[in-house]
XYZ file of C-alpha atoms in Angstrom:
544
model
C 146.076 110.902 25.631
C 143.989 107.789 26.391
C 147.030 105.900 27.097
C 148.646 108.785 29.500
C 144.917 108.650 32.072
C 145.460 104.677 32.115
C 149.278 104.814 33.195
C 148.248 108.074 36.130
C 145.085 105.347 37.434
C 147.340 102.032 37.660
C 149.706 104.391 39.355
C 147.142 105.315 41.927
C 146.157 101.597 42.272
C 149.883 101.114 43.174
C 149.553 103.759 46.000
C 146.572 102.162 47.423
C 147.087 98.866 47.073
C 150.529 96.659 48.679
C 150.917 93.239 47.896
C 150.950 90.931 50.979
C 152.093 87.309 50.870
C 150.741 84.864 53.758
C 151.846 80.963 53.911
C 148.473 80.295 51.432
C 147.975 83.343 49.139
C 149.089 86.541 47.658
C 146.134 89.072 49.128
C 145.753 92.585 47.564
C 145.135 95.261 50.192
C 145.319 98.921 50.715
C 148.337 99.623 52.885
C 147.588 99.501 56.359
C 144.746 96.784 56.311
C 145.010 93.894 57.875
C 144.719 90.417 56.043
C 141.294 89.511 58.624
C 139.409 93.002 56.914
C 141.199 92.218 53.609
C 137.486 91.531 51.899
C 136.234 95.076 53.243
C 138.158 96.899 50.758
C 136.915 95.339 47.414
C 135.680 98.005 45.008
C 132.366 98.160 43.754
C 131.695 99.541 39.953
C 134.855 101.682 41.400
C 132.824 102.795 44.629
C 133.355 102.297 47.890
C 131.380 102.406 51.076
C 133.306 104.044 54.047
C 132.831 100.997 57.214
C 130.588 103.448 58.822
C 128.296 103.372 55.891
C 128.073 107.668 56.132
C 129.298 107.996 52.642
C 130.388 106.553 49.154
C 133.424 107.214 47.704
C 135.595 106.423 44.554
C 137.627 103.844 45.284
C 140.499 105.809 44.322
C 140.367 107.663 47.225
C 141.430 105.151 49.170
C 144.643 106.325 51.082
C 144.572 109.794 49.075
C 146.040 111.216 51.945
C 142.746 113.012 52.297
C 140.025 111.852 55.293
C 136.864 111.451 52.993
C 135.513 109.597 55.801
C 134.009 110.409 59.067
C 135.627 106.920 60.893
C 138.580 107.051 59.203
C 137.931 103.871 57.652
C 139.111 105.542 53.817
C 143.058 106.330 54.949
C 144.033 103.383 56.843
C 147.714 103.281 55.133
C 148.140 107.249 56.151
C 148.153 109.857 58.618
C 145.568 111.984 57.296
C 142.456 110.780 59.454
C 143.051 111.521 63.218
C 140.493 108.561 64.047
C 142.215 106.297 61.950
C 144.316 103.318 62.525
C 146.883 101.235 61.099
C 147.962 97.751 60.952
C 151.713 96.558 61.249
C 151.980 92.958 59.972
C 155.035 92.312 61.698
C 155.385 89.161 60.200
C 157.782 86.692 62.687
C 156.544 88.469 65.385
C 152.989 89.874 66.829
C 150.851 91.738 64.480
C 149.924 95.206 66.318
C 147.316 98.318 65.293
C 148.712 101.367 66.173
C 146.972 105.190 65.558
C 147.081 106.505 61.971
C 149.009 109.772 63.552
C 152.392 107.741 63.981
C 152.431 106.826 60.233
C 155.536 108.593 58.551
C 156.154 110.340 61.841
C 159.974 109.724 61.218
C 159.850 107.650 64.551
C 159.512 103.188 63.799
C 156.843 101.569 65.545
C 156.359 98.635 63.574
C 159.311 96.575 63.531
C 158.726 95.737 60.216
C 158.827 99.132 59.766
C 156.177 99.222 57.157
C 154.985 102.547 59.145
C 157.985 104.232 58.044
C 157.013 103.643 54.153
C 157.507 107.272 53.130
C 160.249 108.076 55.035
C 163.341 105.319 53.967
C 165.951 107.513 55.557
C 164.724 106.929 59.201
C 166.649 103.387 58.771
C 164.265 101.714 60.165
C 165.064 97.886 60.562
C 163.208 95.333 60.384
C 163.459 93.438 63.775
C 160.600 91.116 63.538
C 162.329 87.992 63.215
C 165.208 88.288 66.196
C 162.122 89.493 68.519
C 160.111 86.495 67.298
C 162.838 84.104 68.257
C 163.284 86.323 71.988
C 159.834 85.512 71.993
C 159.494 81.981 71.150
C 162.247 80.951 73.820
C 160.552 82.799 76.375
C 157.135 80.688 75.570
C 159.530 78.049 75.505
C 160.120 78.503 79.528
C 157.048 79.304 79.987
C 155.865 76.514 78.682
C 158.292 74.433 80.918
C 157.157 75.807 84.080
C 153.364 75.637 82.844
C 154.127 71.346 82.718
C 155.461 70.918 85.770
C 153.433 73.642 87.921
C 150.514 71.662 86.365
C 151.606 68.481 87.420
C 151.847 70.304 90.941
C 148.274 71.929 90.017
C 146.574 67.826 89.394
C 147.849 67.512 92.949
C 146.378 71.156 94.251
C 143.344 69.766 92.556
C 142.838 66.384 94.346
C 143.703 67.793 97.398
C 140.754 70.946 96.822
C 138.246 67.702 96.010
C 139.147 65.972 98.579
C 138.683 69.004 101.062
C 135.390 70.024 99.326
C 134.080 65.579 99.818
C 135.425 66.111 103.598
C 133.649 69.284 104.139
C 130.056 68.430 102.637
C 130.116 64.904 105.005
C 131.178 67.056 107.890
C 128.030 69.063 107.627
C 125.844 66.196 106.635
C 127.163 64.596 109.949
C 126.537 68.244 111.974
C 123.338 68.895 110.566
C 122.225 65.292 111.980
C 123.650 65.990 115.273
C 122.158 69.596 114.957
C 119.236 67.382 115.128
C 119.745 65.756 117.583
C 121.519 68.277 120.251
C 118.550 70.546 119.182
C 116.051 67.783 120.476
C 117.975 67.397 123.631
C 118.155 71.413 123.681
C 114.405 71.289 124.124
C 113.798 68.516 126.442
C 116.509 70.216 129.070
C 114.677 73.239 128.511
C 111.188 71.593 129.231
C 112.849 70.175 132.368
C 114.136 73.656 133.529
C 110.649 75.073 133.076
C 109.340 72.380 135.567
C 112.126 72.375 137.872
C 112.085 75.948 137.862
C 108.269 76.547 138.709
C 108.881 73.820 141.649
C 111.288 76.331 142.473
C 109.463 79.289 142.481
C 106.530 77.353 144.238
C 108.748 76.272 147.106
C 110.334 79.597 147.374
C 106.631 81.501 147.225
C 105.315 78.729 150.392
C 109.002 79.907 152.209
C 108.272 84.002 151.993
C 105.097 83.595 152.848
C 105.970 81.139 155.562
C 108.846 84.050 156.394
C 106.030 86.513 156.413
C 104.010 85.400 158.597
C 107.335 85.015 161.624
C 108.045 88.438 160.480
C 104.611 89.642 160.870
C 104.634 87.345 164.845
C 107.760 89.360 165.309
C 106.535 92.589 164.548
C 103.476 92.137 166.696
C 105.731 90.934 169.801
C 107.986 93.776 168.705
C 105.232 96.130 169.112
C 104.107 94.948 172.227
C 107.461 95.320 173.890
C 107.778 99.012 172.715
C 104.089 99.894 173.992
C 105.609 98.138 177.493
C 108.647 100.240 177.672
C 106.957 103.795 176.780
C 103.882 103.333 179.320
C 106.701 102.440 181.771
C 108.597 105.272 180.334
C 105.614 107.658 180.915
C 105.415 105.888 184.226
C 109.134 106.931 185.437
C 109.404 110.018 183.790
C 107.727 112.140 187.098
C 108.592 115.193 186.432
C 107.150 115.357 182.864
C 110.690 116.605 181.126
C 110.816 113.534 178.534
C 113.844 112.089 180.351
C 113.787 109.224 183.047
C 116.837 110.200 185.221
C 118.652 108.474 188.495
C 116.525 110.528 190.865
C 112.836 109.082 189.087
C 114.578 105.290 189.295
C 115.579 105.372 192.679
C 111.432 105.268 193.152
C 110.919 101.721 192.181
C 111.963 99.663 194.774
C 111.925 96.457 192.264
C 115.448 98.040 191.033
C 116.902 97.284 194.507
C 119.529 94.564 192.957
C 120.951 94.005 196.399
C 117.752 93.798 198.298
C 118.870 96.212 201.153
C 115.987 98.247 200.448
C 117.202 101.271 198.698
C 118.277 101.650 195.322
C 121.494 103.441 194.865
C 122.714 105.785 192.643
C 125.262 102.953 191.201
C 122.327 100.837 190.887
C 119.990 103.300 189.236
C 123.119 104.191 186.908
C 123.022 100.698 185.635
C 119.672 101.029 183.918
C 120.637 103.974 182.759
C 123.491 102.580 181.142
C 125.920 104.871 183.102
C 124.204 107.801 182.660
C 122.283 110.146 184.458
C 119.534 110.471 182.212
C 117.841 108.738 179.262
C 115.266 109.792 176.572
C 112.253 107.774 175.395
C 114.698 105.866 172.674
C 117.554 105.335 174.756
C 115.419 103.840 177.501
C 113.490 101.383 175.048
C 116.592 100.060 173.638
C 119.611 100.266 176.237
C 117.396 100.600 179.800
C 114.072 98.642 179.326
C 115.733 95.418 178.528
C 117.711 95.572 181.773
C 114.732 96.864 184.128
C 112.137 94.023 182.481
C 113.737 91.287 184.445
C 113.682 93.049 187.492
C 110.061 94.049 187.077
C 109.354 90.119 186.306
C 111.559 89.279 189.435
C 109.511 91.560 191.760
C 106.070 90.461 190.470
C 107.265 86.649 190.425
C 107.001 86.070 187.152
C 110.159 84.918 185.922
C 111.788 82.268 188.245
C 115.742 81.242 187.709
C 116.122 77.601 186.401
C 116.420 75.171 188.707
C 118.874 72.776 186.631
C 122.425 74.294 185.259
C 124.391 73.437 182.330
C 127.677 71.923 183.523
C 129.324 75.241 182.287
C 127.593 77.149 184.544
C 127.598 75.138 187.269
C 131.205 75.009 187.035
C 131.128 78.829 187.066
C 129.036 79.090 190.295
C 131.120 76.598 192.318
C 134.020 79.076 191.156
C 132.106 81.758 192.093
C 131.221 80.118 195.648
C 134.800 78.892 196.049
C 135.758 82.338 195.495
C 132.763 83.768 198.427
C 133.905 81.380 200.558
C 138.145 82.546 200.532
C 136.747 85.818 200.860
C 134.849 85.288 203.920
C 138.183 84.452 205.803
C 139.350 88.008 204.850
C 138.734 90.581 207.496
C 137.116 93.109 204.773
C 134.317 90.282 203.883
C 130.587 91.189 205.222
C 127.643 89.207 204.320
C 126.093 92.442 202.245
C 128.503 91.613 199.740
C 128.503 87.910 199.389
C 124.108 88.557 199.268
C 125.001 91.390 195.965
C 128.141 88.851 194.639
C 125.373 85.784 194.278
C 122.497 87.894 193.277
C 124.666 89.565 190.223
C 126.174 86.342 189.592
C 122.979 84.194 189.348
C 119.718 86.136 189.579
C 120.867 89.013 186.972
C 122.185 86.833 184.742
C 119.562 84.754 184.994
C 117.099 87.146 184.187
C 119.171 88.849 181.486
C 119.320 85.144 179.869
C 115.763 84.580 180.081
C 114.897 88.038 178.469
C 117.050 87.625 175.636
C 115.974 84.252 174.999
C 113.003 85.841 175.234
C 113.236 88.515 172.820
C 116.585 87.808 171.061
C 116.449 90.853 168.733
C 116.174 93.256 171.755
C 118.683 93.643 174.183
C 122.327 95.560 175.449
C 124.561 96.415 172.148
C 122.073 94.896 169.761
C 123.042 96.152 166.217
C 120.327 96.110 162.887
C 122.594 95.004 160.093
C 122.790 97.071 157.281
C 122.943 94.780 154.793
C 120.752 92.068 154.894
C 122.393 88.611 153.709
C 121.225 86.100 151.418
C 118.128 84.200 152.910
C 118.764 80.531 154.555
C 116.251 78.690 153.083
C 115.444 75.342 154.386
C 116.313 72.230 153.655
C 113.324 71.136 151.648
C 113.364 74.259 149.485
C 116.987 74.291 149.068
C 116.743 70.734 147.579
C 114.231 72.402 145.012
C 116.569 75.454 144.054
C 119.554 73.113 143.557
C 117.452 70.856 141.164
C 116.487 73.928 139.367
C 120.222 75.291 139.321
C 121.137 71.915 137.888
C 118.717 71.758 135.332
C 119.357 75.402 133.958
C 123.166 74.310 134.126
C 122.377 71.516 131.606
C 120.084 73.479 129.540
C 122.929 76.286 129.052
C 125.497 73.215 128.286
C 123.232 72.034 125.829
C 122.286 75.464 124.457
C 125.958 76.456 124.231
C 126.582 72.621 122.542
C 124.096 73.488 119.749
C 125.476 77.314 119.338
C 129.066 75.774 118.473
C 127.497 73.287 116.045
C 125.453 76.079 113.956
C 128.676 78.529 114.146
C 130.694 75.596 112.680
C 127.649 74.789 110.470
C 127.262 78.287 108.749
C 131.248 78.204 108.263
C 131.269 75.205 106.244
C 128.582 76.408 104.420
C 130.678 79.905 103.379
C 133.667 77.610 102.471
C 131.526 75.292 100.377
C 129.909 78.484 98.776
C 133.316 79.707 97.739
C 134.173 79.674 94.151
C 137.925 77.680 94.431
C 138.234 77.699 90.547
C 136.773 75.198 87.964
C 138.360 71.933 89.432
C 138.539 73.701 93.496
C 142.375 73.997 92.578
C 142.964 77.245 94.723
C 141.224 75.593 97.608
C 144.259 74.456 99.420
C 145.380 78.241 99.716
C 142.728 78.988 102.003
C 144.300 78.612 105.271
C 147.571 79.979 104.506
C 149.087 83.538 104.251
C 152.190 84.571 102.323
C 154.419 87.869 103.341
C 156.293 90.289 100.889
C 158.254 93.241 102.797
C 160.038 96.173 100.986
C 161.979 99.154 101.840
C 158.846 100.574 104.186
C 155.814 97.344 104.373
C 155.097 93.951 105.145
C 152.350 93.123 103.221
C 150.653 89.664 104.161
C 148.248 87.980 101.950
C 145.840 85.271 103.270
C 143.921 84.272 100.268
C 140.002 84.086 100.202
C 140.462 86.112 103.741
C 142.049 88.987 103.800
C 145.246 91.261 102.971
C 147.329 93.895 105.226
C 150.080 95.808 105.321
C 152.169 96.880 108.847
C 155.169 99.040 109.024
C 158.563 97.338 108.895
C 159.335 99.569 111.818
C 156.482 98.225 114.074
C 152.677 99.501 114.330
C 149.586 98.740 113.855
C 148.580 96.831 111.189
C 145.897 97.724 108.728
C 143.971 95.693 106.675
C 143.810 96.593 103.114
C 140.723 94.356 102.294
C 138.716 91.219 102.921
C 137.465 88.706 100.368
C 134.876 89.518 98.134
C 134.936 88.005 94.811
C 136.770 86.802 91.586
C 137.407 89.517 89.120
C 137.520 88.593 85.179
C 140.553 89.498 82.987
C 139.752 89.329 79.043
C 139.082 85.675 78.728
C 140.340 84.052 81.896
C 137.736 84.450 84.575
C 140.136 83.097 87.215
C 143.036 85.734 87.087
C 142.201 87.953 89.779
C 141.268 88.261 93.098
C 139.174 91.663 94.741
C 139.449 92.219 98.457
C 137.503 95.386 99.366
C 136.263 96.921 102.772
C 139.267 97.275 104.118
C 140.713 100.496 106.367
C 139.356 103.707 105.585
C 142.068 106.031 104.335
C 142.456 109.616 106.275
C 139.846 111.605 104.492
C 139.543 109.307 101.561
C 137.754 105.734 100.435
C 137.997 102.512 102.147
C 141.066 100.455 100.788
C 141.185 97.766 98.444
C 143.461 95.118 96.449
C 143.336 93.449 93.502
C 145.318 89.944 93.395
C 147.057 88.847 89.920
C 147.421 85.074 89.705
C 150.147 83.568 87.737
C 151.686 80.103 86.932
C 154.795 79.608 88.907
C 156.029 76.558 91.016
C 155.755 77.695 94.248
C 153.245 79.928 96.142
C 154.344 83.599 96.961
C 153.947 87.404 96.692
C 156.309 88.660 94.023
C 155.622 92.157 93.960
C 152.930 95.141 95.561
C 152.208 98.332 94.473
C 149.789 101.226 95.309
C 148.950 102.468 91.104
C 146.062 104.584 92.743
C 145.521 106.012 96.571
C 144.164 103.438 98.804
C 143.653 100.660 95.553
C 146.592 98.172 95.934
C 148.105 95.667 93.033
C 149.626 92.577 94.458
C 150.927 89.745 91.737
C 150.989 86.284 93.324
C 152.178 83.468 91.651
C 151.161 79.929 92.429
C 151.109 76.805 90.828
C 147.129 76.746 90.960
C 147.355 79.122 88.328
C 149.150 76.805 85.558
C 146.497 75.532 83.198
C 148.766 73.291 80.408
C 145.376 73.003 78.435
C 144.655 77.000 78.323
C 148.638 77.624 77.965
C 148.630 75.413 75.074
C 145.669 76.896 73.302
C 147.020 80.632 73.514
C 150.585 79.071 72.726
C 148.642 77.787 69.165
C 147.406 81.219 68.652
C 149.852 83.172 68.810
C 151.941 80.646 66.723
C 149.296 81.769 64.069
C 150.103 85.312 64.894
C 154.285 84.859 64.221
């Protein structure tokens, strides 16, 4: 009887434990454990601790088929916890855990097949060997193309330090000559100030200077209009508020031909050709012409003496002209006295009055728009030294803006994180294309990244730079580009940029795995690290 309980509990021990052989040692383990978490599974005085440490356990109960456990931790080797998991060794190939549900599901996911234990007619084969070889020959050209894209990375490098040197002396030279161009910023601006208020000053001493004609002007102006409506007052007889041929024809001054009457032609010419005038029409079109012959009659106003040459020349004309007509039958010495009076005395007198009073007079207009001031040419001279100097303080102003602007962009690029040794710094500056069946998608790295219909349109920017992202160990695999277009009634867009090794820089592939969140995979030879490579290479080595 004794004998019969020992034979059923080394049976048991058979079901829990398998025997697996590694290139040092023999390990005992329950089925389904790997060789790291071997030592977690050593009994106690025949107890066990489940790894959550809820609850002890025989140790016979140890892949029972039975979840004694809350984590699983009791059936590793069998499909009876749902949190469980198991462990293929794959041995030749890559060791992999998959969930405790696919053990003895009829369906080989190990390819040592050691998930298939209860099941031998699935015929499950064990493939670990001719995938480890598949594998080991595509490390093998990976590992090629790792040595000579990092050959072509050493020059990336040297070029990215070399860039980086070039760009921290360029803005040690620019923040010198910010320095500088900011202390001649201030000087021209201290000379504007003074050539401006010498401005100002010289223009103040010209309106007021302008003032005071204006105000002479006025006064004159004022004068002459209090003349024409007392004489206004004076002609208009019959108190109607008109001045008409009849009421002229009374002031013998008005006789132009001196025959002692005025006429009705000659009382029509004050009137500007009409019969009768109102109070403005005779201050503006008949006072300036009967003036003169007021001044005439009173002896005032005497004809000069002396003639330009052009107006001499027009008199002898004039005279020449008198003197043919005298021969003709039809000639009488009335009209050669009203021919010289209207060719010398009028005009004489209209002269004098509107050199008199140049503003007033026949057909004078008020312009509208008043035009720009002619200054003189003492305060000219100050306006164009002011001009001058505010030109060379804008120069200089505009000299220092282009400095900071080109300033504050060397700063970003310096600021940029261009990996460990600045070997993805010579990207910067360049932009790479992929186009499939409906996009062109371009990709300027540490910019931005777009895509524009094949057909033609607009294009619409997918993101701008914004950082590195981290994947598992390697903190230089990925690129994030966010803010880019908003979508129609959803987020703004965004990309995420895989690096990989390759010899040559270019897009290899973009896809859209969620609305408006775009995956492009770019391969470059920045990305081929020999010395990482090599490392992983050893480890999984030690995996197969």
């Amino acid at each position: 009887m004794l004998r019969n309980k020992i034979l059923v509990r080394c049976f048991k021990v058979m079901l829990i434990f398998t025997i697996t052989r590694s290139a040092f040692c023999d390990v005992p383990r329950p089925r389904g454990v790997s060789l790291m978490n071997a030592s977690l599974y050593y009994p106690r005085d025949e107890k066990w601790v489940c790894l959550d440490g809820s609850k002890t356990i025989n140790f016979l109960q140890i892949n029972d088929d039975y979840c004694d456990c809350a984590d699983g931790s009791d059936e590793p080797g069998t499909a009876a916890c749902p949190e469980g998991t198991f462990h293929c060794d794959n041995r030749g190939y890559r060791y992999k855990y998959i969930p405790s549900s696919r053990v003895n599901d009829g369906i080989c996911d190990c390819c040592d097949a050691s998930d298939e234990y209860g099941y031998p007619d699935t015929q499950c084969v064990n493939t670990c060997a001719a995938l480890g070889r598949a594998e080991q020959e595509l490390r093998k050209r990976a590992a090629e193309i790792h040595r000579q894209g990092s050959a072509k990375r050493s020059e990336m490098i040297t070029k990215g330090k070399q860039l980086r040197a070039e760009r921290e002396k360029r803005r040690s030279d620019l923040e010198v000559q910010r320095q500088q161009q900011e202390t001649l910023r201030n000087e021209k601006e201290e000379i504007k100030k003074q050539a401006e208020h010498a401005e100002n000053e010289a223009i103040d001493l010209f309106k007021e200077l302008q003032r005071e004609k204006e105000s002479d002007f006025s006064t004159t102006e004022a004068s002459l209009r209090k003349d024409a409506t007392e004489n206004f007052l004076r002609y208009d007889v019959n108190k109607d508020d008109f001045v008409d041929i009849v009421e002229l024809q009374l002031d013998i001054a008005l006789d132009q031909d001196r025959n002692g009457v005025v006429t009705v032609e000659e009382a029509k010419y004050f009137l500007d050709e009409r019969d009768r005038v109102d109070l403005q029409a005779f201050i503006t079109l008949s006072w300036p012409r009967i003036k003169p012959m007021q001044m005439l009659s009173q002896g005032i106003f005497k004809p000069p003496v002396d003639m330009n040459p052009e107006v001499e020349e027009k008199t002898e004309e004039k005279h020449s002209h008198t003197y043919e007509e005298t021969k003709s039958p039809e000639f009488n010495e009335d009209t050669e006295q009203e021919s010289e009076y209207e060719t010398e005395e009028e005009a004489d007198a209209e002269a004098a009055y509107e050199e008199d009073e140049p503003n007033v007079g026949v057909g004078s207009v008020t312009e509208v728009n008043t035009p720009a001031p002619e200054y003189d040419p003492e305060t000219q001279r100050f306006i164009d030294l002011a001009n001058e100097a505010r030109n060379a303080y804008a120069d200089a102003e505009r000299e220092l803006r282009d400095i900071d602007q080109e300033l504050n962009e060397l700063k970003t690029q310096i600021a940029k994180d261009y990996g460990p040794q600045d070997e993805y710094s010579t990207l910067e500056g360049e932009c790479f294309k992929f186009e499939d069946r409906e996009y062109v998608y371009t990709l300027c790295p540490f910019d931005r990244t777009s895509q524009q219909p094949i057909a033609g349109g607009t294009e619409t920017t997918l993101g701008r730079w914004d950082q590195w992202v981290t994947d598992g160990k390697d903190q230089y695999a990925q690129q994030k580009y966010s803010r880019g277009a908003s979508c129609w009634n959803g987020p703004q867009r965004s990309a995420i940029v895989q690096f990989k090794c390759a010899l040559e820089s270019k897009i290899t592939a973009v896809s859209e795995p969620n609305r408006c969140e775009y995956h492009f995979d770019f391969e470059t030879p920045s990305a081929c690290d020999e010395e990482t490579f090599m490392a992983t290479e050893k480890r999984l080595r030690d995996e197969l």
